[in-house]
mmCIF file of C-alpha atoms in Angstrom:
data_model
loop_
_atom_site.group_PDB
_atom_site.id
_atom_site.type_symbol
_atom_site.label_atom_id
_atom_site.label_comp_id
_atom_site.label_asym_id
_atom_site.label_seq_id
_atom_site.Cartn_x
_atom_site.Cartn_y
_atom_site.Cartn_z
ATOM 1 C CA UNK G 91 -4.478 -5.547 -2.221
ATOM 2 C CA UNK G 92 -1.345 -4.276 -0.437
ATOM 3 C CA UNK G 93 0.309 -5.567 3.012
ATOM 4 C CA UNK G 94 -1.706 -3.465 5.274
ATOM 5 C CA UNK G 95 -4.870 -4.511 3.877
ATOM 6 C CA UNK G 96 -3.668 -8.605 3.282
ATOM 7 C CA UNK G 97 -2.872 -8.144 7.319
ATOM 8 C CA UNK G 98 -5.966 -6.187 8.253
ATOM 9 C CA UNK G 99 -7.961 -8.824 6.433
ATOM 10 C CA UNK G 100 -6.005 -11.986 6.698
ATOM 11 C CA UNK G 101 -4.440 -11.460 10.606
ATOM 12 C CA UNK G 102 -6.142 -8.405 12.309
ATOM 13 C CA UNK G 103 -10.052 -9.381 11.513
ATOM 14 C CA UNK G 104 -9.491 -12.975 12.687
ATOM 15 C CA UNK G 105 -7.567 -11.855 15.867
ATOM 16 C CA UNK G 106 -10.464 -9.538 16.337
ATOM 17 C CA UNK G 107 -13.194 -12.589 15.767
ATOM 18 C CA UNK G 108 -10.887 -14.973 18.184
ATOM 19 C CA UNK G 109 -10.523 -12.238 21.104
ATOM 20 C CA UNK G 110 -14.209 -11.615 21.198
ATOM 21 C CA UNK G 111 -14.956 -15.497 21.067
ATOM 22 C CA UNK G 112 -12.667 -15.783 24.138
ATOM 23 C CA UNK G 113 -13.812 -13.082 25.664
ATOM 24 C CA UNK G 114 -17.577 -14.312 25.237
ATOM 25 C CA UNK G 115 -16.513 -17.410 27.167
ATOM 26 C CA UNK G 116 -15.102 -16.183 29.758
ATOM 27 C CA UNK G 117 -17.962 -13.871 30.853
ATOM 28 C CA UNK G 118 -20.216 -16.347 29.953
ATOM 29 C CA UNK G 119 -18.870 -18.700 33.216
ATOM 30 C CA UNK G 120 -19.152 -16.073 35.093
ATOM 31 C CA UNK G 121 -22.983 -14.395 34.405
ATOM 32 C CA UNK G 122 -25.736 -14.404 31.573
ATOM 33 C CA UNK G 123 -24.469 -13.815 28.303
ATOM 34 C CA UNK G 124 -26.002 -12.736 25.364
ATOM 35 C CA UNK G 125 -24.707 -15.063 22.768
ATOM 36 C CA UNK G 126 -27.312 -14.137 20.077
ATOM 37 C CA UNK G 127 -25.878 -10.189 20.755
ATOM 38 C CA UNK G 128 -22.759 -11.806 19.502
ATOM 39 C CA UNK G 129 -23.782 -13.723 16.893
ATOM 40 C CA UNK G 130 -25.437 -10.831 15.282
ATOM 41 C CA UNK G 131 -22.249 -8.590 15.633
ATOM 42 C CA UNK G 132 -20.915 -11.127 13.064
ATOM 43 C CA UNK G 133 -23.114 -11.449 10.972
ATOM 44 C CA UNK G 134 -22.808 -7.899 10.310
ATOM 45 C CA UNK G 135 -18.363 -8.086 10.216
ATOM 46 C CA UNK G 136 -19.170 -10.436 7.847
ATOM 47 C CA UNK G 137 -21.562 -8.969 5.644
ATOM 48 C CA UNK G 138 -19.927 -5.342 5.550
ATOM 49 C CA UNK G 139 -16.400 -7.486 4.864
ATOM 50 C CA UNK G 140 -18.308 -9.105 2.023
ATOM 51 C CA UNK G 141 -20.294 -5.781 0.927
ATOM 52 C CA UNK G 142 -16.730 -3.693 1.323
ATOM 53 C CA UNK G 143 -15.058 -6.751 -1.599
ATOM 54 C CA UNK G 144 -18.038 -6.768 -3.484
ATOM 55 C CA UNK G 145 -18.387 -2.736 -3.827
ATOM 56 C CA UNK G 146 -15.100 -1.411 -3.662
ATOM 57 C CA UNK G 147 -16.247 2.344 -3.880
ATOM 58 C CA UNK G 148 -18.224 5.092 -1.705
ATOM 59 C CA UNK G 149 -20.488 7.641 -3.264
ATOM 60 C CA UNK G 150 -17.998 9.924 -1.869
ATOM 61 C CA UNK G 151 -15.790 8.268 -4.649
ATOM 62 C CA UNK G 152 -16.015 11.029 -7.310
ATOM 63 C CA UNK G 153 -15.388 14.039 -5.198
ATOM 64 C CA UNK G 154 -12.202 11.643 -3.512
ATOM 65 C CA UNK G 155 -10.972 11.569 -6.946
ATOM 66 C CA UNK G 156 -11.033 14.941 -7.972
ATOM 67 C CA UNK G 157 -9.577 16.271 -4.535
ATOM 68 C CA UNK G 158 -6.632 13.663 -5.512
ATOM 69 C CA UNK G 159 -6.540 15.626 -8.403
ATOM 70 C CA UNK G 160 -6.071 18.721 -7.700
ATOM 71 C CA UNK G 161 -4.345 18.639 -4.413
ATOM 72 C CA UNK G 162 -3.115 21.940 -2.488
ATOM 73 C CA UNK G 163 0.343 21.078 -1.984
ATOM 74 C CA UNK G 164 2.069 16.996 -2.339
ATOM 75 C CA UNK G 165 2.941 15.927 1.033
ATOM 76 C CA UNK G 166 5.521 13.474 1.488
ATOM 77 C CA UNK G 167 5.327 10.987 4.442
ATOM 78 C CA UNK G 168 9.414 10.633 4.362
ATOM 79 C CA UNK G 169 9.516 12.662 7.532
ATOM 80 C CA UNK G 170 7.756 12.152 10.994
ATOM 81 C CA UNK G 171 6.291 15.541 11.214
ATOM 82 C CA UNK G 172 3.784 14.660 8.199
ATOM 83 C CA UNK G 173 3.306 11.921 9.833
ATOM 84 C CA UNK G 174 2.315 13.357 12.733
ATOM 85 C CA UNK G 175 0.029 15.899 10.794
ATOM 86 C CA UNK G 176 -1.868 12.699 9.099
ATOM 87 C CA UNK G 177 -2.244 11.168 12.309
ATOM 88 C CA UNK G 178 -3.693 14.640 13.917
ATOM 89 C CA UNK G 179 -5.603 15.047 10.814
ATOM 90 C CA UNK G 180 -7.641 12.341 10.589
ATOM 91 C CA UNK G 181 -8.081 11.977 14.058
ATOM 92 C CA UNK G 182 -9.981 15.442 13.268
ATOM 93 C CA UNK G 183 -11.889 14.465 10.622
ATOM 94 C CA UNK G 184 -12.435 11.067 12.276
ATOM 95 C CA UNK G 185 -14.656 13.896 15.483
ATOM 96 C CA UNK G 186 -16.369 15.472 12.974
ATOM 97 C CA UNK G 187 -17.628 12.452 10.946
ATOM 98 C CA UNK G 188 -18.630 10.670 14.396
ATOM 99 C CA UNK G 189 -20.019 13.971 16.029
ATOM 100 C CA UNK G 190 -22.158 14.424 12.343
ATOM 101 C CA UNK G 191 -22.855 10.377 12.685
ATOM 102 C CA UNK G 192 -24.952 11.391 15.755
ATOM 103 C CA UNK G 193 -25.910 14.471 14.957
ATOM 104 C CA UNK G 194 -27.381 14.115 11.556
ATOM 105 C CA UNK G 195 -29.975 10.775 10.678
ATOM 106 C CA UNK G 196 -28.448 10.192 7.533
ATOM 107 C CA UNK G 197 -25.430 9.103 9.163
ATOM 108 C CA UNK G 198 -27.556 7.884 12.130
ATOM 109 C CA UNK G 199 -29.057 5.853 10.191
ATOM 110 C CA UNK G 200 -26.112 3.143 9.754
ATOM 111 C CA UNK G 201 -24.408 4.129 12.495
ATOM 112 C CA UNK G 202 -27.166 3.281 14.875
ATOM 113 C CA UNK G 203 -26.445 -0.138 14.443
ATOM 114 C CA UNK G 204 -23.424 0.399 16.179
ATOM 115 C CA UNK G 205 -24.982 1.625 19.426
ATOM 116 C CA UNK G 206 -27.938 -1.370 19.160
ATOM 117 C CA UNK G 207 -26.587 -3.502 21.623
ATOM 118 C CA UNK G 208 -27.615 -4.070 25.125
ATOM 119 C CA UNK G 209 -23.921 -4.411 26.811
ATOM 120 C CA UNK G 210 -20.536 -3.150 25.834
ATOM 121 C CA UNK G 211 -17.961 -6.264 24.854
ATOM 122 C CA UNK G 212 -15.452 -6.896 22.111
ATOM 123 C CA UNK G 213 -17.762 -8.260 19.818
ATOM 124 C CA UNK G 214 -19.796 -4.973 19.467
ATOM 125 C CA UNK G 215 -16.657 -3.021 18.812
ATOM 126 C CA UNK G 216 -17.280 -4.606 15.668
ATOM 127 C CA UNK G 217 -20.702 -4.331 14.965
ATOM 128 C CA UNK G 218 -20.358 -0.891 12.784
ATOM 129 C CA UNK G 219 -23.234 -1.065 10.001
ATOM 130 C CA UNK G 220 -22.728 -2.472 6.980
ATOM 131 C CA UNK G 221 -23.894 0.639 4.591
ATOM 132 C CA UNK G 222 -20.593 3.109 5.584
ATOM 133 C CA UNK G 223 -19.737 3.737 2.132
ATOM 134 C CA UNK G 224 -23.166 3.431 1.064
ATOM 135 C CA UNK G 225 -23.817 6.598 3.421
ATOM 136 C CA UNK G 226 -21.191 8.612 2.054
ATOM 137 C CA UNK G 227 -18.685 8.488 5.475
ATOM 138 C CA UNK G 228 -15.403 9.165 3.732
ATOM 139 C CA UNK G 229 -16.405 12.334 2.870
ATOM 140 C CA UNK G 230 -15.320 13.861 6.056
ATOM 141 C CA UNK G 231 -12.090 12.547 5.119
ATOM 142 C CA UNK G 232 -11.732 14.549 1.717
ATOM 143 C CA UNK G 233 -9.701 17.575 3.093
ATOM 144 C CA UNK G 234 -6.975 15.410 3.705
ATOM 145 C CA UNK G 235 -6.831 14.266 0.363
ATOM 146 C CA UNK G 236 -7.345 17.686 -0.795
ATOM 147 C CA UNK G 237 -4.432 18.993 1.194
ATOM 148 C CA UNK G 238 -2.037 16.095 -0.485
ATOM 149 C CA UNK G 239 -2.170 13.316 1.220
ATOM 150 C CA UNK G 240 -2.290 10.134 -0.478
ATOM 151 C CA UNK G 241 -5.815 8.909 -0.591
ATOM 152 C CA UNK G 242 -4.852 5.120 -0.030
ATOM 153 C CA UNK G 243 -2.417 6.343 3.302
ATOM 154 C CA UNK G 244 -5.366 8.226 4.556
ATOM 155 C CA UNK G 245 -8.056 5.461 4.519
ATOM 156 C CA UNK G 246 -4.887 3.006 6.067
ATOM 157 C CA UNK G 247 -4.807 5.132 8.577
ATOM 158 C CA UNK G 248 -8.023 5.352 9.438
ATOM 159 C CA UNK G 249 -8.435 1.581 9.360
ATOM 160 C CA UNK G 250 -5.512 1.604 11.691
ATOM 161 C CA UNK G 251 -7.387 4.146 13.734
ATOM 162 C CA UNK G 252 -11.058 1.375 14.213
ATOM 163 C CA UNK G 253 -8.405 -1.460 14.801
ATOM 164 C CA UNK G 254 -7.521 0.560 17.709
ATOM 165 C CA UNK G 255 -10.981 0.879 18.906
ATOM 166 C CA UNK G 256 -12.039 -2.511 19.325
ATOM 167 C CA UNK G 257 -9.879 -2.931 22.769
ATOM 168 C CA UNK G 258 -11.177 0.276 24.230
ATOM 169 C CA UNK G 259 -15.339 -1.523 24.247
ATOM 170 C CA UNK G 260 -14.244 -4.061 26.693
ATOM 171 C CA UNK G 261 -15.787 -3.348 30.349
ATOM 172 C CA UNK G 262 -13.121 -5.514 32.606
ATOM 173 C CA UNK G 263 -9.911 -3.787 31.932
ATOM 174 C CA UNK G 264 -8.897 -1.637 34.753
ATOM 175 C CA UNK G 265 -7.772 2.119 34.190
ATOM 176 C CA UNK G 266 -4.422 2.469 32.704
ATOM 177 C CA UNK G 267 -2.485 5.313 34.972
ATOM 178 C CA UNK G 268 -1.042 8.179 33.043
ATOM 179 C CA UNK G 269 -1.923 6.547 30.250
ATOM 180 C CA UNK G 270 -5.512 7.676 30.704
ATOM 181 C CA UNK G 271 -4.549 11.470 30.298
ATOM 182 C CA UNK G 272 -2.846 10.228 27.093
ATOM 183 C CA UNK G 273 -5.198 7.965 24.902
ATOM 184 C CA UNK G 274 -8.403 6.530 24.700
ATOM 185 C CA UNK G 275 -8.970 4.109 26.654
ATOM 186 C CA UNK G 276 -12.057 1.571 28.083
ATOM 187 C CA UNK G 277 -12.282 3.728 31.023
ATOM 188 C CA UNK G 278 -12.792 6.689 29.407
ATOM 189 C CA UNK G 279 -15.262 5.143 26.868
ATOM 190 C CA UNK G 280 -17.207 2.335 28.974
ATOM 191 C CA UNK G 281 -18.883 5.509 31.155
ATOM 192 C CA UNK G 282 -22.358 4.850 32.788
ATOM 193 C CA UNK G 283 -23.904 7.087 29.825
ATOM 194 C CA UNK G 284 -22.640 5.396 27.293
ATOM 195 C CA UNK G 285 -23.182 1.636 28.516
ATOM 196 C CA UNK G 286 -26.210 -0.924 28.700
ATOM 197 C CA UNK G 287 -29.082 0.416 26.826
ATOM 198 C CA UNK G 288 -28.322 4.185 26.631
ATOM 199 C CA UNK G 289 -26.132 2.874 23.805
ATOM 200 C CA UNK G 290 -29.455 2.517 22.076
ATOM 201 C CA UNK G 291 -30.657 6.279 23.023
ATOM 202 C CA UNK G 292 -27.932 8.324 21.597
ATOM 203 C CA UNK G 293 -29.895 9.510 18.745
ATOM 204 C CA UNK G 294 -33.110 9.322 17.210
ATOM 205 C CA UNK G 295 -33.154 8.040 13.511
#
C-alpha cells in the first residue's frame, strides 16, 4: 500500500463518510430524510472496501498484465504534458466505460446500484456496486496501459478522478460561474433527468 492509497483509505473515505453524515443532518432539520437510503449507501462503501482488500484483482487482471508487458512506447510522467495526456486519457476511457455501463447490462448490472436511490445527496455518490472488478470495469482502462503508462498511476488516477465525483451529487450548491464551462460540476449533473427516481430508469438490466 503506497501514500495515495494509505490517504484514499485512511483520510479521503472517512472525510467522505463524515461529509455525508453532516450533510444528512442538516437536510434532515430541514425536510424528510431518508436515513435508511443512507444507511444502505454504506453498507455497500463498506462492503466493496472490504471486497476490494479481500480480492485484490479484476478479471480484467490478465489482459492488464500483458498490456504492461508489452507496452507501445514507456511514458514518463517527469513532464506535465504526459501528465496532461493521462489525465485526458482516462478521462476518455473513464466516457466510454460509463457510456458502455449504461449501455450494455453486463455493466448495468452493478452499476445500477448506483442509480437505485430515490434523491441525489453525498451519501449516494458513494453507493457504486460492490462487484466493479467482478464485472470486468478496468478493462476500458487497458489502452492506457498498453500505450505505457504505468498501470498503478493509471488506476491512482482514476481513483483521484471518483474522489472528485462525490461533491458534484450534492443538490444545494449553487452554480459555480465560469467555472461551469470548465468542470463538472452539481449543476451540470443534479439536472431534472437525472434526479429523484429517473435515477432508477436509466437503463433496463
Amino acid at each position: 500500500m503506497n501514500g495515495l492509497d494509505r490517504f484514499l483509505l485512511f483520510v479521503a473515505l472517512p472525510t467522505v463518510v463524515i461529509a455525508s453524515l453532516l450533510e444528512a443532518i442538516v437536510l434532515s432539520r430541514r425536510r424528510a430524510y431518508d436515513w435508511r437510503a443512507t444507511s444502505v449507501s454504506l453498507f455497500d462503501l463498506a462492503a466493496r472496501v472490504f471486497t476490494q482488500i479481500a480480492l485484490p484483482f479484476s478479471i480484467a487482471t490478465p489482459l492488464i498484465v500483458w498490456a504492461a508487458r508489452n507496452p507501445v512506447t514507456t511514458i514518463s510522467l517527469d513532464h506535465w504534458s504526459a501528465v496532461l495526456a493521462l489525465f485526458v486519457g482516462q478521462e476518455f476511457c473513464y466516457y466510454w466505460f460509463h457510456r458502455a455501463a449504461h449501455r450494455m447490462r453486463w455493466f448495468w448490472c452493478n452499476h445500477a446500484v448506483h442509480h437505485s436511490p430515490n434523491e441525489l445527496n453525498l451519501s449516494a455518490a458513494y453507493r457504486i456496486g460492490v462487484l466493479s472488478r467482478a464485472t470486468g470495469s478496468s478493462l476500458f482502462y487497458i489502452p492506457l496501459v498498453w500505450l505505457g503508462f504505468p498501470p498503478r498511476v493509471v488506476f491512482e488516477v482514476l481513483s483521484l478522478n471518483l474522489l472528485y465525483q462525490f461533491w458534484i451529487h450534492a443538490t444545494w450548491i449553487p452554480k459555480l460561474g465560469w467555472l461551469e464551462w470548465v468542470l463538472n460540476t452539481p449543476s451540470a449533473y443534479t439536472t431534472p433527468r437525472t434526479s429523484s427516481t429517473s435515477m432508477r430508469t436509466t437503463a433496463a438490466c
